[in-house]
Tab-separated table of C-alpha atoms in Angstrom:
chain	number	residue	atom	x	y	z
A	1	UNK	CA	0.000	0.000	0.000
A	2	UNK	CA	1.170	3.593	-0.526
A	3	UNK	CA	2.390	5.687	2.371
A	4	UNK	CA	-0.535	7.619	3.873
A	5	UNK	CA	0.050	10.599	6.179
A	6	UNK	CA	-2.270	12.991	7.988
A	7	UNK	CA	-1.713	16.490	6.626
A	8	UNK	CA	-2.488	19.175	9.216
A	9	UNK	CA	-2.840	21.692	6.391
A	10	UNK	CA	-5.821	19.851	4.831
A	11	UNK	CA	-7.002	18.093	8.018
A	12	UNK	CA	-7.112	14.695	6.319
A	13	UNK	CA	-5.054	11.649	5.454
A	14	UNK	CA	-3.389	11.847	2.058
A	15	UNK	CA	-1.170	9.604	-0.069
A	16	UNK	CA	2.414	10.773	0.173
A	17	UNK	CA	3.714	11.637	-3.289
A	18	UNK	CA	7.227	13.094	-3.103
A	19	UNK	CA	8.299	15.949	-5.308
A	20	UNK	CA	11.355	13.934	-6.268
A	21	UNK	CA	11.132	10.169	-5.614
A	22	UNK	CA	14.930	10.023	-5.803
A	23	UNK	CA	15.337	12.427	-2.860
A	24	UNK	CA	12.603	12.867	-0.260
A	25	UNK	CA	13.111	16.087	1.720
A	26	UNK	CA	11.703	16.944	5.130
A	27	UNK	CA	12.318	19.404	7.944
A	28	UNK	CA	11.694	19.167	11.691
A	29	UNK	CA	12.051	22.079	14.091
A	30	UNK	CA	14.984	21.381	16.390
A	31	UNK	CA	15.808	22.054	19.997
A	32	UNK	CA	16.731	25.375	21.614
A	33	UNK	CA	19.974	24.650	23.451
A	34	UNK	CA	20.037	26.326	26.864
A	35	UNK	CA	19.407	23.380	29.218
A	36	UNK	CA	18.720	19.652	29.188
A	37	UNK	CA	15.925	18.718	26.756
A	38	UNK	CA	12.743	17.462	28.420
A	39	UNK	CA	10.637	14.400	27.679
A	40	UNK	CA	8.151	16.511	25.707
A	41	UNK	CA	11.016	17.462	23.367
A	42	UNK	CA	11.870	13.791	22.933
A	43	UNK	CA	8.495	12.754	21.540
A	44	UNK	CA	8.685	14.497	18.138
A	45	UNK	CA	12.313	13.483	17.624
A	46	UNK	CA	11.499	9.807	18.218
A	47	UNK	CA	8.375	9.999	16.050
A	48	UNK	CA	10.158	11.677	13.169
A	49	UNK	CA	13.066	9.275	13.535
A	50	UNK	CA	10.571	6.491	12.760
A	51	UNK	CA	9.397	8.497	9.734
A	52	UNK	CA	13.012	8.930	8.665
A	53	UNK	CA	13.615	5.165	8.970
A	54	UNK	CA	10.444	4.420	7.011
A	55	UNK	CA	11.262	6.846	4.215
A	56	UNK	CA	14.774	5.384	3.956
A	57	UNK	CA	13.200	1.948	3.411
A	58	UNK	CA	10.864	3.268	0.718
A	59	UNK	CA	13.065	5.716	-1.211
A	60	UNK	CA	16.711	5.733	-2.364
A	61	UNK	CA	17.606	9.010	-0.627
A	62	UNK	CA	16.159	11.037	2.232
A	63	UNK	CA	17.332	14.501	3.235
A	64	UNK	CA	16.223	15.056	6.817
A	65	UNK	CA	17.004	18.500	8.227
A	66	UNK	CA	16.640	19.190	11.955
A	67	UNK	CA	18.073	22.507	13.098
A	68	UNK	CA	19.565	23.654	16.384
A	69	UNK	CA	18.452	27.048	17.685
A	70	UNK	CA	21.566	28.460	19.341
A	71	UNK	CA	20.529	32.116	19.568
A	72	UNK	CA	17.328	32.944	21.410
A	73	UNK	CA	16.131	35.063	24.326
A	74	UNK	CA	15.957	31.949	26.555
A	75	UNK	CA	19.606	31.259	25.783
A	76	UNK	CA	20.589	34.845	26.538
A	77	UNK	CA	18.701	34.730	29.861
A	78	UNK	CA	20.297	31.411	30.882
A	79	UNK	CA	23.746	32.747	29.987
A	80	UNK	CA	23.228	35.854	32.105
A	81	UNK	CA	21.874	33.869	35.063
A	82	UNK	CA	24.751	31.395	35.285
A	83	UNK	CA	27.537	33.684	34.063
A	84	UNK	CA	28.456	31.361	31.223
A	85	UNK	CA	29.481	32.541	27.774
A	86	UNK	CA	26.737	31.842	25.238
A	87	UNK	CA	29.035	29.800	23.001
A	88	UNK	CA	30.033	27.577	25.944
A	89	UNK	CA	26.418	27.221	27.077
A	90	UNK	CA	25.036	26.259	23.666
A	91	UNK	CA	27.848	23.842	22.825
A	92	UNK	CA	27.581	22.136	26.203
A	93	UNK	CA	23.802	21.720	26.034
A	94	UNK	CA	23.936	20.687	22.350
A	95	UNK	CA	26.325	17.913	23.411
A	96	UNK	CA	23.834	16.823	26.087
A	97	UNK	CA	21.106	16.789	23.448
A	98	UNK	CA	23.135	14.600	21.083
A	99	UNK	CA	23.907	12.178	23.911
A	100	UNK	CA	20.187	11.967	24.731
A	101	UNK	CA	19.223	11.388	21.091
A	102	UNK	CA	21.775	8.591	20.748
A	103	UNK	CA	20.536	6.945	23.957
A	104	UNK	CA	16.973	7.042	22.606
A	105	UNK	CA	18.115	5.234	19.467
A	106	UNK	CA	17.558	8.104	17.052
A	107	UNK	CA	19.539	8.189	13.838
A	108	UNK	CA	21.280	11.531	13.216
A	109	UNK	CA	19.568	13.829	10.690
A	110	UNK	CA	21.130	14.323	7.263
A	111	UNK	CA	21.831	17.978	8.112
A	112	UNK	CA	21.759	19.696	11.518
A	113	UNK	CA	22.284	23.407	10.843
A	114	UNK	CA	23.047	25.915	13.586
A	115	UNK	CA	20.961	29.073	13.486
A	116	UNK	CA	24.013	31.233	14.193
A	117	UNK	CA	25.732	29.907	11.058
A	118	UNK	CA	22.877	31.067	8.815
A	119	UNK	CA	22.252	34.678	9.781
A	120	UNK	CA	23.237	35.884	6.284
A	121	UNK	CA	20.507	33.684	4.795
A	122	UNK	CA	18.020	35.132	7.284
A	123	UNK	CA	19.013	38.690	6.365
A	124	UNK	CA	18.524	37.888	2.659
A	125	UNK	CA	15.059	36.497	3.333
A	126	UNK	CA	14.100	39.593	5.347
A	127	UNK	CA	15.337	41.821	2.523
A	128	UNK	CA	13.082	39.886	0.134
A	129	UNK	CA	10.067	40.475	2.403
A	130	UNK	CA	10.815	44.202	2.636
A	131	UNK	CA	11.201	44.474	-1.125
A	132	UNK	CA	7.856	42.754	-1.729
A	133	UNK	CA	6.005	44.901	0.791
A	134	UNK	CA	5.363	42.186	3.382
A	135	UNK	CA	7.638	43.676	6.060
A	136	UNK	CA	8.436	47.085	7.511
A	137	UNK	CA	11.088	48.739	9.651
A	138	UNK	CA	10.282	50.385	12.967
A	139	UNK	CA	12.562	51.586	15.771
A	140	UNK	CA	15.404	49.232	14.826
A	141	UNK	CA	13.038	46.291	14.326
A	142	UNK	CA	11.854	44.630	11.145
A	143	UNK	CA	8.385	43.109	11.373
A	144	UNK	CA	6.233	40.949	9.132
A	145	UNK	CA	2.921	42.569	8.229
A	146	UNK	CA	0.336	39.837	8.761
A	147	UNK	CA	-2.403	41.788	6.973
A	148	UNK	CA	-0.227	41.926	3.853
A	149	UNK	CA	-0.471	38.160	3.465
A	150	UNK	CA	-4.034	37.157	2.624
A	151	UNK	CA	-3.519	33.427	3.298
A	152	UNK	CA	-2.357	33.922	6.878
A	153	UNK	CA	-4.061	31.393	9.175
A	154	UNK	CA	-4.324	28.604	6.610
A	155	UNK	CA	-2.551	26.064	8.855
A	156	UNK	CA	-3.945	26.924	12.288
A	157	UNK	CA	-7.329	28.244	11.028
A	158	UNK	CA	-7.307	30.811	13.817
A	159	UNK	CA	-9.415	33.951	13.545
A	160	UNK	CA	-7.987	37.424	14.122
A	161	UNK	CA	-8.688	37.555	17.870
A	162	UNK	CA	-7.296	34.051	18.396
A	163	UNK	CA	-4.142	35.057	16.548
A	164	UNK	CA	-3.547	37.986	18.859
A	165	UNK	CA	-4.227	35.875	21.982
A	166	UNK	CA	-2.181	32.943	20.696
A	167	UNK	CA	0.846	35.060	19.854
A	168	UNK	CA	1.279	35.845	23.569
A	169	UNK	CA	2.923	39.167	22.903
A	170	UNK	CA	2.322	42.592	24.318
A	171	UNK	CA	1.149	45.356	22.040
A	172	UNK	CA	4.419	47.166	21.301
A	173	UNK	CA	4.706	50.777	20.125
A	174	UNK	CA	6.890	49.751	17.171
A	175	UNK	CA	4.174	47.454	15.768
A	176	UNK	CA	1.637	48.578	13.180
A	177	UNK	CA	-0.700	45.749	14.261
A	178	UNK	CA	-0.509	43.591	17.407
A	179	UNK	CA	-0.337	40.325	15.409
A	180	UNK	CA	2.723	41.408	13.386
A	181	UNK	CA	5.762	39.364	14.322
A	182	UNK	CA	9.454	40.167	14.584
A	183	UNK	CA	11.885	39.268	11.824
A	184	UNK	CA	14.828	41.251	13.230
A	185	UNK	CA	15.380	43.046	16.539
A	186	UNK	CA	18.149	45.247	17.927
A	187	UNK	CA	20.800	43.912	20.294
A	188	UNK	CA	22.000	46.278	22.998
A	189	UNK	CA	23.899	46.228	26.285
A	190	UNK	CA	26.243	43.388	25.405
A	191	UNK	CA	23.551	41.113	23.948
A	192	UNK	CA	24.947	39.110	20.994
A	193	UNK	CA	24.122	40.320	17.528
A	194	UNK	CA	25.188	40.735	13.906
A	195	UNK	CA	25.565	43.709	11.620
A	196	UNK	CA	22.650	44.132	9.224
A	197	UNK	CA	21.064	46.803	6.994
A	198	UNK	CA	18.854	47.666	9.990
A	199	UNK	CA	21.649	47.967	12.531
A	200	UNK	CA	23.276	45.649	15.010
A	201	UNK	CA	20.795	42.993	16.045
A	202	UNK	CA	19.636	39.406	15.857
A	203	UNK	CA	16.946	37.432	14.029
A	204	UNK	CA	13.515	36.539	15.307
A	205	UNK	CA	12.820	32.865	15.969
A	206	UNK	CA	10.450	32.220	13.065
A	207	UNK	CA	12.731	33.474	10.299
A	208	UNK	CA	15.454	31.036	11.391
A	209	UNK	CA	13.622	27.874	10.296
A	210	UNK	CA	12.429	29.360	6.996
A	211	UNK	CA	15.974	30.363	6.073
A	212	UNK	CA	17.545	27.026	6.971
A	213	UNK	CA	14.810	25.005	5.255
A	214	UNK	CA	15.268	27.131	2.127
A	215	UNK	CA	19.022	26.586	2.056
A	216	UNK	CA	19.016	22.818	2.470
A	217	UNK	CA	15.665	21.769	1.000
A	218	UNK	CA	14.784	24.476	-1.529
A	219	UNK	CA	11.778	26.754	-1.917
A	220	UNK	CA	9.418	23.747	-1.860
A	221	UNK	CA	9.893	20.423	-0.090
A	222	UNK	CA	7.877	17.404	0.980
A	223	UNK	CA	7.215	17.392	4.734
A	224	UNK	CA	7.533	19.723	7.711
A	225	UNK	CA	7.117	18.221	11.168
A	226	UNK	CA	6.894	19.305	14.786
A	227	UNK	CA	4.720	19.299	17.882
A	228	UNK	CA	1.128	20.553	17.889
A	229	UNK	CA	2.223	23.432	20.108
A	230	UNK	CA	4.208	24.831	17.149
A	231	UNK	CA	1.265	25.051	14.742
A	232	UNK	CA	0.556	28.590	15.915
A	233	UNK	CA	2.324	30.888	15.776
A	234	UNK	CA	5.641	29.324	14.719
A	235	UNK	CA	4.620	27.180	11.765
A	236	UNK	CA	1.959	29.634	10.658
A	237	UNK	CA	4.624	32.343	10.565
A	238	UNK	CA	7.070	30.109	8.704
A	239	UNK	CA	4.489	29.572	5.967
A	240	UNK	CA	3.641	33.271	5.740
A	241	UNK	CA	7.196	34.587	5.448
A	242	UNK	CA	8.282	31.844	3.041
A	243	UNK	CA	5.278	32.016	0.715
A	244	UNK	CA	5.297	35.812	0.818
A	245	UNK	CA	8.745	35.623	-0.794
A	246	UNK	CA	8.392	32.680	-3.155
A	247	UNK	CA	4.710	32.221	-3.946
A	248	UNK	CA	1.566	30.501	-2.626
A	249	UNK	CA	2.477	26.953	-3.706
A	250	UNK	CA	5.914	26.937	-2.103
A	251	UNK	CA	7.370	25.732	1.208
A	252	UNK	CA	6.181	22.444	2.798
A	253	UNK	CA	3.539	20.400	0.975
A	254	UNK	CA	2.586	18.257	3.995
A	255	UNK	CA	2.567	19.165	7.678
A	256	UNK	CA	2.806	16.509	10.407
A	257	UNK	CA	2.270	17.303	14.078
A	258	UNK	CA	2.534	15.053	17.115
A	259	UNK	CA	0.193	15.310	20.085
A	260	UNK	CA	1.106	16.801	23.432
A	261	UNK	CA	2.725	14.899	26.290
A	262	UNK	CA	1.471	15.189	29.864
A	263	UNK	CA	2.897	13.768	33.093
A	264	UNK	CA	0.472	12.017	35.457
A	265	UNK	CA	-2.435	13.672	33.690
A	266	UNK	CA	-1.130	17.232	33.938
A	267	UNK	CA	0.735	19.566	31.646
A	268	UNK	CA	4.433	19.377	32.421
A	269	UNK	CA	5.792	22.414	34.261
A	270	UNK	CA	8.493	23.200	36.778
A	271	UNK	CA	5.946	24.877	39.075
A	272	UNK	CA	3.998	21.598	39.380
A	273	UNK	CA	7.165	19.626	40.063
A	274	UNK	CA	6.485	17.235	37.174
A	275	UNK	CA	9.096	18.596	34.749
A	276	UNK	CA	11.205	15.632	33.571
A	277	UNK	CA	14.321	15.868	31.432
A	278	UNK	CA	15.495	13.072	29.161
A	279	UNK	CA	18.742	13.050	31.140
A	280	UNK	CA	16.864	12.369	34.396
A	281	UNK	CA	14.971	9.467	32.825
A	282	UNK	CA	18.122	7.930	31.404
A	283	UNK	CA	19.603	7.808	34.903
A	284	UNK	CA	16.704	5.549	35.908
A	285	UNK	CA	15.903	3.480	32.831
A	286	UNK	CA	17.355	2.447	29.466
A	287	UNK	CA	16.793	4.721	26.488
A	288	UNK	CA	14.998	1.980	24.580
A	289	UNK	CA	12.326	1.877	27.275
A	290	UNK	CA	11.807	5.640	26.971
A	291	UNK	CA	11.561	5.208	23.201
A	292	UNK	CA	9.037	2.380	23.555
A	293	UNK	CA	6.794	4.503	25.795
A	294	UNK	CA	6.882	7.358	23.284
A	295	UNK	CA	5.850	4.971	20.490
A	296	UNK	CA	3.136	3.222	22.501
A	297	UNK	CA	0.518	5.830	21.574
A	298	UNK	CA	-0.329	7.049	18.066
A	299	UNK	CA	1.744	10.136	17.361
A	300	UNK	CA	-1.268	12.401	16.746
A	301	UNK	CA	-2.876	11.471	20.066
A	302	UNK	CA	-1.980	12.854	23.493
A	303	UNK	CA	0.402	10.724	25.551
A	304	UNK	CA	0.435	10.659	29.328
A	305	UNK	CA	3.736	9.692	30.949
A	306	UNK	CA	3.078	7.798	34.173
A	307	UNK	CA	4.410	4.844	36.160
A	308	UNK	CA	1.787	2.475	34.785
A	309	UNK	CA	2.606	3.087	31.122
A	310	UNK	CA	6.321	2.774	31.893
A	311	UNK	CA	5.731	-0.547	33.683
A	312	UNK	CA	3.593	-1.890	30.843
A	313	UNK	CA	6.215	-0.829	28.304
A	314	UNK	CA	8.990	-2.511	30.283
A	315	UNK	CA	6.950	-5.726	30.444
A	316	UNK	CA	6.333	-5.557	26.685
A	317	UNK	CA	10.019	-5.094	25.902
A	318	UNK	CA	10.938	-7.889	28.320
A	319	UNK	CA	8.530	-10.221	26.531
A	320	UNK	CA	9.870	-9.305	23.089
A	321	UNK	CA	13.519	-9.618	24.100
A	322	UNK	CA	12.766	-12.864	25.923
A	323	UNK	CA	11.418	-14.265	22.648
A	324	UNK	CA	14.791	-13.484	21.022
A	325	UNK	CA	16.878	-15.146	23.733
A	326	UNK	CA	18.997	-18.062	22.609
A	327	UNK	CA	19.087	-17.178	18.915
A	328	UNK	CA	22.242	-15.974	17.186
A	329	UNK	CA	20.163	-13.913	14.711
A	330	UNK	CA	22.891	-13.897	12.101
A	331	UNK	CA	20.654	-14.643	9.135
A	332	UNK	CA	19.219	-11.790	7.127
A	333	UNK	CA	15.465	-11.348	7.149
A	334	UNK	CA	12.844	-9.023	5.788
A	335	UNK	CA	10.465	-7.170	8.066
A	336	UNK	CA	7.062	-8.763	8.614
A	337	UNK	CA	4.692	-7.214	6.042
A	338	UNK	CA	2.043	-6.133	8.603
A	339	UNK	CA	4.735	-3.975	10.272
A	340	UNK	CA	5.276	-2.013	7.070
A	341	UNK	CA	1.520	-1.787	6.484
A	342	UNK	CA	0.997	-0.340	9.983
A	343	UNK	CA	3.683	2.301	9.566
A	344	UNK	CA	2.557	3.187	6.058
A	345	UNK	CA	-0.868	3.958	7.544
A	346	UNK	CA	0.077	7.308	9.117
A	347	UNK	CA	2.853	5.888	11.320
A	348	UNK	CA	0.591	3.639	13.369
A	349	UNK	CA	3.244	2.620	15.892
A	350	UNK	CA	0.828	1.036	18.433
A	351	UNK	CA	-0.387	-1.326	15.717
A	352	UNK	CA	3.208	-2.022	14.679
A	353	UNK	CA	4.078	-2.911	18.294
A	354	UNK	CA	1.108	-5.284	18.460
A	355	UNK	CA	2.464	-6.981	15.317
A	356	UNK	CA	5.795	-7.486	17.089
A	357	UNK	CA	3.946	-9.255	19.888
A	358	UNK	CA	2.111	-11.405	17.345
A	359	UNK	CA	5.483	-12.447	15.931
A	360	UNK	CA	6.763	-13.235	19.436
A	361	UNK	CA	3.712	-15.456	20.053
A	362	UNK	CA	4.292	-17.313	16.785
A	363	UNK	CA	7.943	-17.767	17.735
A	364	UNK	CA	7.020	-19.285	21.102
A	365	UNK	CA	4.597	-21.692	19.406
A	366	UNK	CA	6.889	-22.683	16.523
A	367	UNK	CA	7.601	-26.404	16.422
A	368	UNK	CA	10.943	-26.715	14.679
A	369	UNK	CA	14.344	-25.034	14.905
A	370	UNK	CA	14.377	-23.738	11.338
A	371	UNK	CA	11.020	-21.985	11.759
A	372	UNK	CA	12.060	-20.581	15.130
A	373	UNK	CA	15.299	-19.159	13.698
A	374	UNK	CA	13.453	-17.555	10.807
A	375	UNK	CA	10.789	-16.018	13.047
A	376	UNK	CA	13.428	-14.694	15.459
A	377	UNK	CA	15.298	-13.038	12.589
A	378	UNK	CA	12.031	-11.595	11.258
A	379	UNK	CA	11.138	-10.231	14.710
A	380	UNK	CA	14.462	-8.432	15.012
A	381	UNK	CA	14.264	-7.088	11.434
A	382	UNK	CA	10.728	-5.857	12.074
A	383	UNK	CA	11.768	-4.140	15.297
A	384	UNK	CA	14.429	-2.208	13.379
A	385	UNK	CA	11.707	-0.276	11.553
A	386	UNK	CA	10.793	1.194	14.941
A	387	UNK	CA	14.350	1.444	16.224
A	388	UNK	CA	13.639	-1.370	18.714
A	389	UNK	CA	15.029	-4.840	19.565
A	390	UNK	CA	18.509	-4.240	18.161
A	391	UNK	CA	20.370	-5.051	21.383
A	392	UNK	CA	21.621	-8.473	22.353
A	393	UNK	CA	18.809	-9.887	24.518
A	394	UNK	CA	21.187	-10.657	27.394
A	395	UNK	CA	22.412	-7.070	27.285
A	396	UNK	CA	18.821	-5.902	27.584
A	397	UNK	CA	18.143	-8.018	30.641
A	398	UNK	CA	21.476	-7.390	32.339
A	399	UNK	CA	22.697	-4.048	31.127
A	400	UNK	CA	20.194	-1.903	32.958
A	401	UNK	CA	20.933	1.463	34.514
A	402	UNK	CA	22.311	1.291	38.054
A	403	UNK	CA	22.756	-2.488	38.131
A	404	UNK	CA	25.820	-3.938	39.850
A	405	UNK	CA	26.137	-7.201	37.926
A	406	UNK	CA	29.081	-8.435	40.007
A	407	UNK	CA	27.051	-8.190	43.219
A	408	UNK	CA	24.080	-9.916	41.591
A	409	UNK	CA	26.206	-12.825	40.335
A	410	UNK	CA	27.754	-13.188	43.804
A	411	UNK	CA	24.293	-13.500	45.372
A	412	UNK	CA	23.212	-15.998	42.720
A	413	UNK	CA	26.303	-18.109	43.419
A	414	UNK	CA	25.629	-17.940	47.166
A	415	UNK	CA	22.052	-19.070	46.524
A	416	UNK	CA	23.231	-21.942	44.338
A	417	UNK	CA	25.553	-23.113	47.122
A	418	UNK	CA	22.713	-22.881	49.658
A	419	UNK	CA	20.512	-25.031	47.401
A	420	UNK	CA	23.281	-27.598	46.971
A	421	UNK	CA	23.572	-27.760	50.760
A	422	UNK	CA	19.778	-28.121	50.952
A	423	UNK	CA	19.612	-24.892	52.959
A	424	UNK	CA	16.406	-23.847	51.216
A	425	UNK	CA	15.532	-21.176	53.771
A	426	UNK	CA	18.801	-19.344	52.938
A	427	UNK	CA	18.228	-19.862	49.209
A	428	UNK	CA	14.744	-18.342	49.511
A	429	UNK	CA	16.131	-15.438	51.555
A	430	UNK	CA	18.672	-14.627	48.837
A	431	UNK	CA	16.038	-14.886	46.093
A	432	UNK	CA	13.783	-12.541	48.062
A	433	UNK	CA	16.666	-10.106	48.600
A	434	UNK	CA	17.267	-9.956	44.840
A	435	UNK	CA	13.543	-9.642	44.185
A	436	UNK	CA	13.337	-6.621	46.508
A	437	UNK	CA	16.131	-5.070	44.426
A	438	UNK	CA	14.064	-5.627	41.292
A	439	UNK	CA	15.997	-8.711	40.103
A	440	UNK	CA	13.967	-11.727	39.015
A	441	UNK	CA	15.694	-15.144	38.903
A	442	UNK	CA	14.760	-17.843	36.420
A	443	UNK	CA	15.975	-21.399	37.057
A	444	UNK	CA	16.317	-23.609	33.998
A	445	UNK	CA	18.200	-26.618	32.600
A	446	UNK	CA	21.155	-24.386	31.711
A	447	UNK	CA	21.345	-22.861	35.184
A	448	UNK	CA	20.032	-19.646	36.741
A	449	UNK	CA	19.547	-16.482	34.691
A	450	UNK	CA	18.409	-13.112	35.926
A	451	UNK	CA	16.623	-10.063	34.621
A	452	UNK	CA	15.392	-6.795	36.001
A	453	UNK	CA	11.662	-6.542	36.606
């Protein structure tokens, strides 16, 4: 079946037909590097990593651009608060971000442009908007005139009052209309900036993505992705400033947006004490478990992060990895066709995960070695489409965060000796001690193995 994706622009599922089947091009708004990225940031990057993997299976070349915003008012504020040079701050937190993405199993994008390396492109785009009458200068600022662009609101479908409320900006004296947004603003009092035709200053946030998408993907490209919270005003503004320069049929043809993530039923915020960074999670659990949770719900639906969904996801991964135990998995295999069908139907990852479990069930019930080996290889190959099940099963069960394997093996050996001496009370005590630490023992013909609950 053809790849079907839900296009936010049209509010319906559509067949994906690339502009150039030899090179599919898509853009995802990247992280702003001023602190550790949070779990809400992780969701789109895992989702669009699955899209990237899928497109790579279907087309000979994929150009996936995900930028890094390394100049922004949040960055400037963080730099001033901790007394750290902006360059040091952004490079340090960008390194944290890359470590997090690797731990979550995400493939690197084809291009990861820094905003600060593309200011000249942003200035050129602003000059185009001024020349075409879609922007104006005022008190050292350059602003986009929303009323000059008749198609404004096509993505978010907000009315005029909603636009003003949604922009969350104060009415400023340098604005002609309250909904107009900043393309360039002055930098004073030691704030970083660049020389421009409008004086020393820095770009607005929205112009950054338009300029970088233009440079690496062209005036028109296939897909633009991001979280639902970016639909308005960020993505709406990207469309306006890009199409105002290059025409109404330019920029992204399809828009994909993932649903919001909550924690224990509430919006994540530092004031509620439920703000969770990826780094904090990785200190407690493996990255593949975090990834599995983020894929357990359809990307367009809300996802609530809570202990129950984490536990269920851990149990699911344990079951899948347990099915792969004992197989060398050296033979090549194709993914199970229902996996591809699920992902080609608007990235239906929950259905794809259920197919993995179906494969695991078939593997457990298989009657001969040849069939078992083939099903095990197929299960691993199918998991790769989701970025799952690529570890050695024993590494999954034993290589968990915070586990002292030497101490565990010592207790297992002590228990084995107690059993040999028929001291079953001591053997039970040691098993219970391990169980309280979250370690489950499994006795079999080949001896005792262990795994974390």
